[in-house]
Amino acid sequence: MARYLWGRIAQAVLVLWIAFTVTFVLLQALPGDAVLIKFQGGDLNLTPAQLEEIRLSYGADESLLVQYLHAIGNVLTGDLGYSVQAGVPVTTLLAANLPSTLVLASLGFAVAVVLAVGIALVSSLTPFAWLRNVLHSVPSLFISIPTFWLGITLIQIFSFRLKLVPVIGGSTLESLLLPVLTLAVPISAPLAQVLVRSIDEVSVQPFVSVVRAKGASPSWVLWRHVARNATLPALTIAGVLLGELIAGAVVTETVFGRTGIGRITQDAVNNQDVAVLQAVVLLSALGYVVVNLIVDLLYPVLDPRITVRSGDRRANRRAGARVATGASA
Amino acid sequence: MSRFRLLPLAAAAAAASLLLAGCSSAAGNEGTSATAPTDPVTGGTLTYLEQQAHTNLYPPAGGFYPNGGILNQITDKLTYQNPETLEIEPWIAESWEVSEDATQYTFTIRDGVTFSDGTPLDAAAVAKNFDTYGLGNPALKQPVSEVINNYDHSEVLDEHTVRFFFTKPSPGFLQGTATIGSGLVSLSTLAKNFDELGNATAIIGSGPFMVESEELGKQVDLAAREDYAWAPESSENQGRPYLDGITVIVTGEDSVRIGSLLSGQGDLIRQVQAYDEEQVTSQGYEVYARATNGVNDSISFHPENPLVSDLRVRQALLHATDSAEVVETLFSKNYPQATSVLASTAAGYIDLSDELEFDPQLSERLLDEAGWTVGADGVREKDGQKLELSIYESLPQPQNRQVLQLVAQQWAKVGVTLSVKAGDAGSKTTDELDPAKSPLVVSIVGRADPDVIKSQFYPTNRNSLLQAGGSAPTATFRDDTLNGLLEAETSEPNREARLAATQEVQKHLIAQAYNIPLFEEPQVYAGAPYVEGLGFEAVGRPSFYTTWLAEH
């Protein structure tokens, strides 16, 4: 187990390093730079010589390789650099914005899970075929709704027409309701889709017929036997959905005027604030690595046939797949 | 036109229906206040919804409206430009003397004015402010202000008297002291690095409000100064501001801002699109459109670009542009069609509408003469090169993308292709500094002084034409006649002669077809009916000193 964990951590460090390096190269290749964008034009309109002075003060006069090594060294010591646009250290910016995004994203994810599980359970338990058909088409509807449009529509209906929740100057809870819902809907779609499919697949496997033959009720079968097996693919998807969460947060925070990582990412992209973008990329990569590690560690908890001892896991999952296809054939 | 005469009726009807619905007494108050003005009410907090977050509150950076909207409440200026008459009146300076040649200005500073941290606003503080704005402070990265030209140094004569010296006549300086870029801040503020001034709480001014707290990128809370007693004489309020405070909240989405206002969650919003105006007025809310009194919303040429270096091509495009259609199609009566480079309300304006006529036949003739013949695909070409131009849209300008696309359609009729680009800020900024990559640029700047035209076109200022010697490192083009005229305007001490020089600049710009004026860009706000006494400075930034909230 310990060896497995160390291996995964080494992998994670490699992923982080590659993400950092690729971003560094790509950002350097863009035309213009943050100093130019901030100080050129408008009422300040500095001369090229003045711009050069400011660049020097940010250490931009060294060769790219030296800058890169500096950046790596700084990251290792916890110094994420300085935001040209905001005029504060990136760590300050992150500290101010990370909490609100974490709250938004985790609540959004939790609501998405509730939505997805609800759709899957109701559609598999319902005796009405029409309801099942309706629920089966919900995920494709949800995933095709643009987050941006959904946010504005929710505001129009619940805040401006019905006046149930204010968008301006509400309490913490009030200001979270609509954004969380906006974020949750598109995230719930792939989860629900996978859950519904895998519940259907597991339900036709021979062991389920055995359980049923022993006289178990439909809900007992679903809870005790099917759900547990059907969660695995959904869990895999959940790990991947982190990216959707981050993208959704950018849009949601913009529409609702919330502060957060999404907002600073958008600003940083607009203004080519390289240090901030590097930090955001590192943070997202770190999030991915951690979430996927957790997901992998959860597999054996849910399915005792899977062990984390390296290669066996894949073999086990393939074996499971063979059983499934055999059953449906 | 009749549509607009009907609007008050519609507003009255809407107000009446609100009253019938039992929706508070605001509509009733509004009705009576028209005949007998009620006394201002003290108290209450105004919720002001801004489209963008402020970027930096170093006063010379106040030209950006989100910055100016905050700076205008927390800083006072040496002089006051009456927004109605555009005359300069005393404010922090009780009186002043200007030398005959406009190279020396002596100001007598009002007694008893303090910054919100308690330190005195005396001659020494004023001197330090203008030394910084006039010369910049490279050690702290604080740049020079664009409203101050030819600044040399200051001399504090006594506690209440300061004198400024200029290397050349600088008649624009007096008005410059009244602009948003010349807000007076405490010595402690000026001792901070430019970067730190993005933080609103770092800005200590002497204005009627002070910054209480800030949530970066989201909200700024301003609180009234109870001891404020140094308003300009012409102000109806001479004591503390009527409001207890102002909450500035960043709400980027147009529809969310409008909806919040109409559902009672906000009291005043900035940036109302022309197509939303009717939605606001039809519900009894107020639209405030303020002229910005400067260079019009326009398209400038980079004459060094080989495609537009020929005067006939530029003239052809000028006459192929139908600015009347732009205004009629996209805007409202608050966006007057341009009749010169400067707005008709600007100082030194001259009506050049005869030179700006929409005349596609003339345009086609000029292009033919210049050797651009219509090719098989309808696009003109010369020596195998097509007349294909491009321009970046300018996000802060109202409906700029639609404006440029409409212009592109108009130009297509005479065989010229214009592609409207929406690049990232980096590409846009870099390309717009290189005449080879950008034949055209969107230009506009507001300031109620003839110097505004120099700000827009002089190489070391905004350098709209990309002349050599300024921001564009590769540029070689120069129009010394134009620069001579701009220098003459900016250093002519005689007011009449100065206004005449400003008119000469406009004539030259149009004769050379360097600029295609489109419309006079306003700043448009919308407010709830109970928001009373809203003031605006000379280029349309709100002033909340005399604002109060009626019962609602």
PDB file of C-alpha atoms in Angstrom, chain B residues 386-475:
ATOM      1  CA  LYS B 386      -6.875  43.438 -52.274  1.00  0.00           C
ATOM      2  CA  LEU B 387      -8.219  46.375 -50.275  1.00  0.00           C
ATOM      3  CA  GLU B 388      -8.853  44.314 -47.161  1.00  0.00           C
ATOM      4  CA  LEU B 389      -8.624  46.124 -43.845  1.00  0.00           C
ATOM      5  CA  SER B 390      -9.070  44.972 -40.266  1.00  0.00           C
ATOM      6  CA  ILE B 391      -9.852  46.573 -36.931  1.00  0.00           C
ATOM      7  CA  TYR B 392     -10.039  45.335 -33.338  1.00  0.00           C
ATOM      8  CA  GLU B 393     -13.269  45.926 -31.490  1.00  0.00           C
ATOM      9  CA  SER B 394     -12.933  48.107 -28.396  1.00  0.00           C
ATOM     10  CA  LEU B 395     -14.766  46.495 -25.488  1.00  0.00           C
ATOM     11  CA  PRO B 396     -15.449  49.609 -23.378  1.00  0.00           C
ATOM     12  CA  GLN B 397     -17.254  51.387 -26.237  1.00  0.00           C
ATOM     13  CA  PRO B 398     -21.031  50.917 -26.520  1.00  0.00           C
ATOM     14  CA  GLN B 399     -22.008  48.154 -28.971  1.00  0.00           C
ATOM     15  CA  ASN B 400     -18.659  48.621 -30.663  1.00  0.00           C
ATOM     16  CA  ARG B 401     -18.748  45.279 -32.441  1.00  0.00           C
ATOM     17  CA  GLN B 402     -22.138  46.081 -34.008  1.00  0.00           C
ATOM     18  CA  VAL B 403     -20.962  49.585 -34.921  1.00  0.00           C
ATOM     19  CA  LEU B 404     -17.898  48.246 -36.720  1.00  0.00           C
ATOM     20  CA  GLN B 405     -19.870  45.526 -38.455  1.00  0.00           C
ATOM     21  CA  LEU B 406     -22.306  48.104 -39.759  1.00  0.00           C
ATOM     22  CA  VAL B 407     -19.413  50.227 -41.013  1.00  0.00           C
ATOM     23  CA  ALA B 408     -18.011  47.090 -42.652  1.00  0.00           C
ATOM     24  CA  GLN B 409     -21.307  46.631 -44.519  1.00  0.00           C
ATOM     25  CA  GLN B 410     -21.199  50.258 -45.668  1.00  0.00           C
ATOM     26  CA  TRP B 411     -17.623  49.919 -46.881  1.00  0.00           C
ATOM     27  CA  ALA B 412     -18.404  46.651 -48.667  1.00  0.00           C
ATOM     28  CA  LYS B 413     -20.767  48.627 -50.926  1.00  0.00           C
ATOM     29  CA  VAL B 414     -17.807  50.567 -52.353  1.00  0.00           C
ATOM     30  CA  GLY B 415     -15.675  47.428 -52.613  1.00  0.00           C
ATOM     31  CA  VAL B 416     -13.642  47.574 -49.410  1.00  0.00           C
ATOM     32  CA  THR B 417     -13.467  44.663 -46.970  1.00  0.00           C
ATOM     33  CA  LEU B 418     -13.298  45.423 -43.264  1.00  0.00           C
ATOM     34  CA  SER B 419     -12.931  42.514 -40.869  1.00  0.00           C
ATOM     35  CA  VAL B 420     -13.769  43.137 -37.234  1.00  0.00           C
ATOM     36  CA  LYS B 421     -11.434  41.294 -34.898  1.00  0.00           C
ATOM     37  CA  ALA B 422     -12.008  40.336 -31.291  1.00  0.00           C
ATOM     38  CA  GLY B 423      -8.505  39.374 -30.250  1.00  0.00           C
ATOM     39  CA  ASP B 424      -7.081  38.870 -26.790  1.00  0.00           C
ATOM     40  CA  ALA B 425      -5.725  41.961 -25.054  1.00  0.00           C
ATOM     41  CA  GLY B 426      -2.131  40.978 -25.793  1.00  0.00           C
ATOM     42  CA  SER B 427      -2.595  40.634 -29.555  1.00  0.00           C
ATOM     43  CA  LYS B 428      -4.733  43.764 -29.688  1.00  0.00           C
ATOM     44  CA  THR B 429      -2.249  45.909 -27.783  1.00  0.00           C
ATOM     45  CA  THR B 430       0.746  44.612 -29.729  1.00  0.00           C
ATOM     46  CA  ASP B 431      -0.917  44.864 -33.147  1.00  0.00           C
ATOM     47  CA  GLU B 432      -2.269  48.334 -32.493  1.00  0.00           C
ATOM     48  CA  LEU B 433       1.295  49.543 -31.875  1.00  0.00           C
ATOM     49  CA  ASP B 434       2.419  48.294 -35.274  1.00  0.00           C
ATOM     50  CA  PRO B 435       1.051  50.255 -38.240  1.00  0.00           C
ATOM     51  CA  ALA B 436       1.838  47.354 -40.573  1.00  0.00           C
ATOM     52  CA  LYS B 437      -0.561  45.116 -38.644  1.00  0.00           C
ATOM     53  CA  SER B 438      -3.332  47.606 -37.923  1.00  0.00           C
ATOM     54  CA  PRO B 439      -4.535  50.109 -40.523  1.00  0.00           C
ATOM     55  CA  LEU B 440      -7.302  51.364 -38.222  1.00  0.00           C
ATOM     56  CA  VAL B 441      -8.061  51.859 -34.557  1.00  0.00           C
ATOM     57  CA  VAL B 442     -11.147  52.803 -32.543  1.00  0.00           C
ATOM     58  CA  SER B 443     -10.516  56.069 -30.730  1.00  0.00           C
ATOM     59  CA  ILE B 444     -12.313  58.233 -28.206  1.00  0.00           C
ATOM     60  CA  VAL B 445     -11.397  60.238 -25.109  1.00  0.00           C
ATOM     61  CA  GLY B 446     -13.434  62.526 -22.863  1.00  0.00           C
ATOM     62  CA  ARG B 447     -12.196  65.748 -21.248  1.00  0.00           C
ATOM     63  CA  ALA B 448     -13.813  69.171 -21.201  1.00  0.00           C
ATOM     64  CA  ASP B 449     -10.803  71.140 -22.410  1.00  0.00           C
ATOM     65  CA  PRO B 450      -9.276  71.740 -25.864  1.00  0.00           C
ATOM     66  CA  ASP B 451      -6.219  69.763 -24.655  1.00  0.00           C
ATOM     67  CA  VAL B 452      -8.307  66.642 -25.152  1.00  0.00           C
ATOM     68  CA  ILE B 453      -7.482  66.672 -28.840  1.00  0.00           C
ATOM     69  CA  LYS B 454      -3.770  66.711 -28.079  1.00  0.00           C
ATOM     70  CA  SER B 455      -4.277  63.794 -25.659  1.00  0.00           C
ATOM     71  CA  GLN B 456      -5.726  61.756 -28.494  1.00  0.00           C
ATOM     72  CA  PHE B 457      -3.375  62.555 -31.370  1.00  0.00           C
ATOM     73  CA  TYR B 458       0.017  63.748 -30.050  1.00  0.00           C
ATOM     74  CA  PRO B 459       2.786  61.145 -30.420  1.00  0.00           C
ATOM     75  CA  THR B 460       3.794  61.128 -26.731  1.00  0.00           C
ATOM     76  CA  ASN B 461       0.176  60.968 -25.560  1.00  0.00           C
ATOM     77  CA  ARG B 462      -2.385  58.445 -26.848  1.00  0.00           C
ATOM     78  CA  ASN B 463      -0.857  58.593 -30.311  1.00  0.00           C
ATOM     79  CA  SER B 464      -3.945  57.461 -32.204  1.00  0.00           C
ATOM     80  CA  LEU B 465      -2.297  57.853 -35.606  1.00  0.00           C
ATOM     81  CA  LEU B 466       0.824  55.925 -34.521  1.00  0.00           C
ATOM     82  CA  GLN B 467       3.331  58.636 -35.286  1.00  0.00           C
ATOM     83  CA  ALA B 468       7.046  58.121 -34.688  1.00  0.00           C
ATOM     84  CA  GLY B 469       8.488  59.300 -31.383  1.00  0.00           C
ATOM     85  CA  GLY B 470       5.786  57.896 -29.139  1.00  0.00           C
ATOM     86  CA  SER B 471       4.445  54.549 -28.061  1.00  0.00           C
ATOM     87  CA  ALA B 472       5.030  52.812 -31.411  1.00  0.00           C
ATOM     88  CA  PRO B 473       8.659  51.674 -31.591  1.00  0.00           C
ATOM     89  CA  THR B 474       8.664  50.855 -35.306  1.00  0.00           C
ATOM     90  CA  ALA B 475       6.677  53.847 -36.584  1.00  0.00           C
TER      91      ALA B 475
END
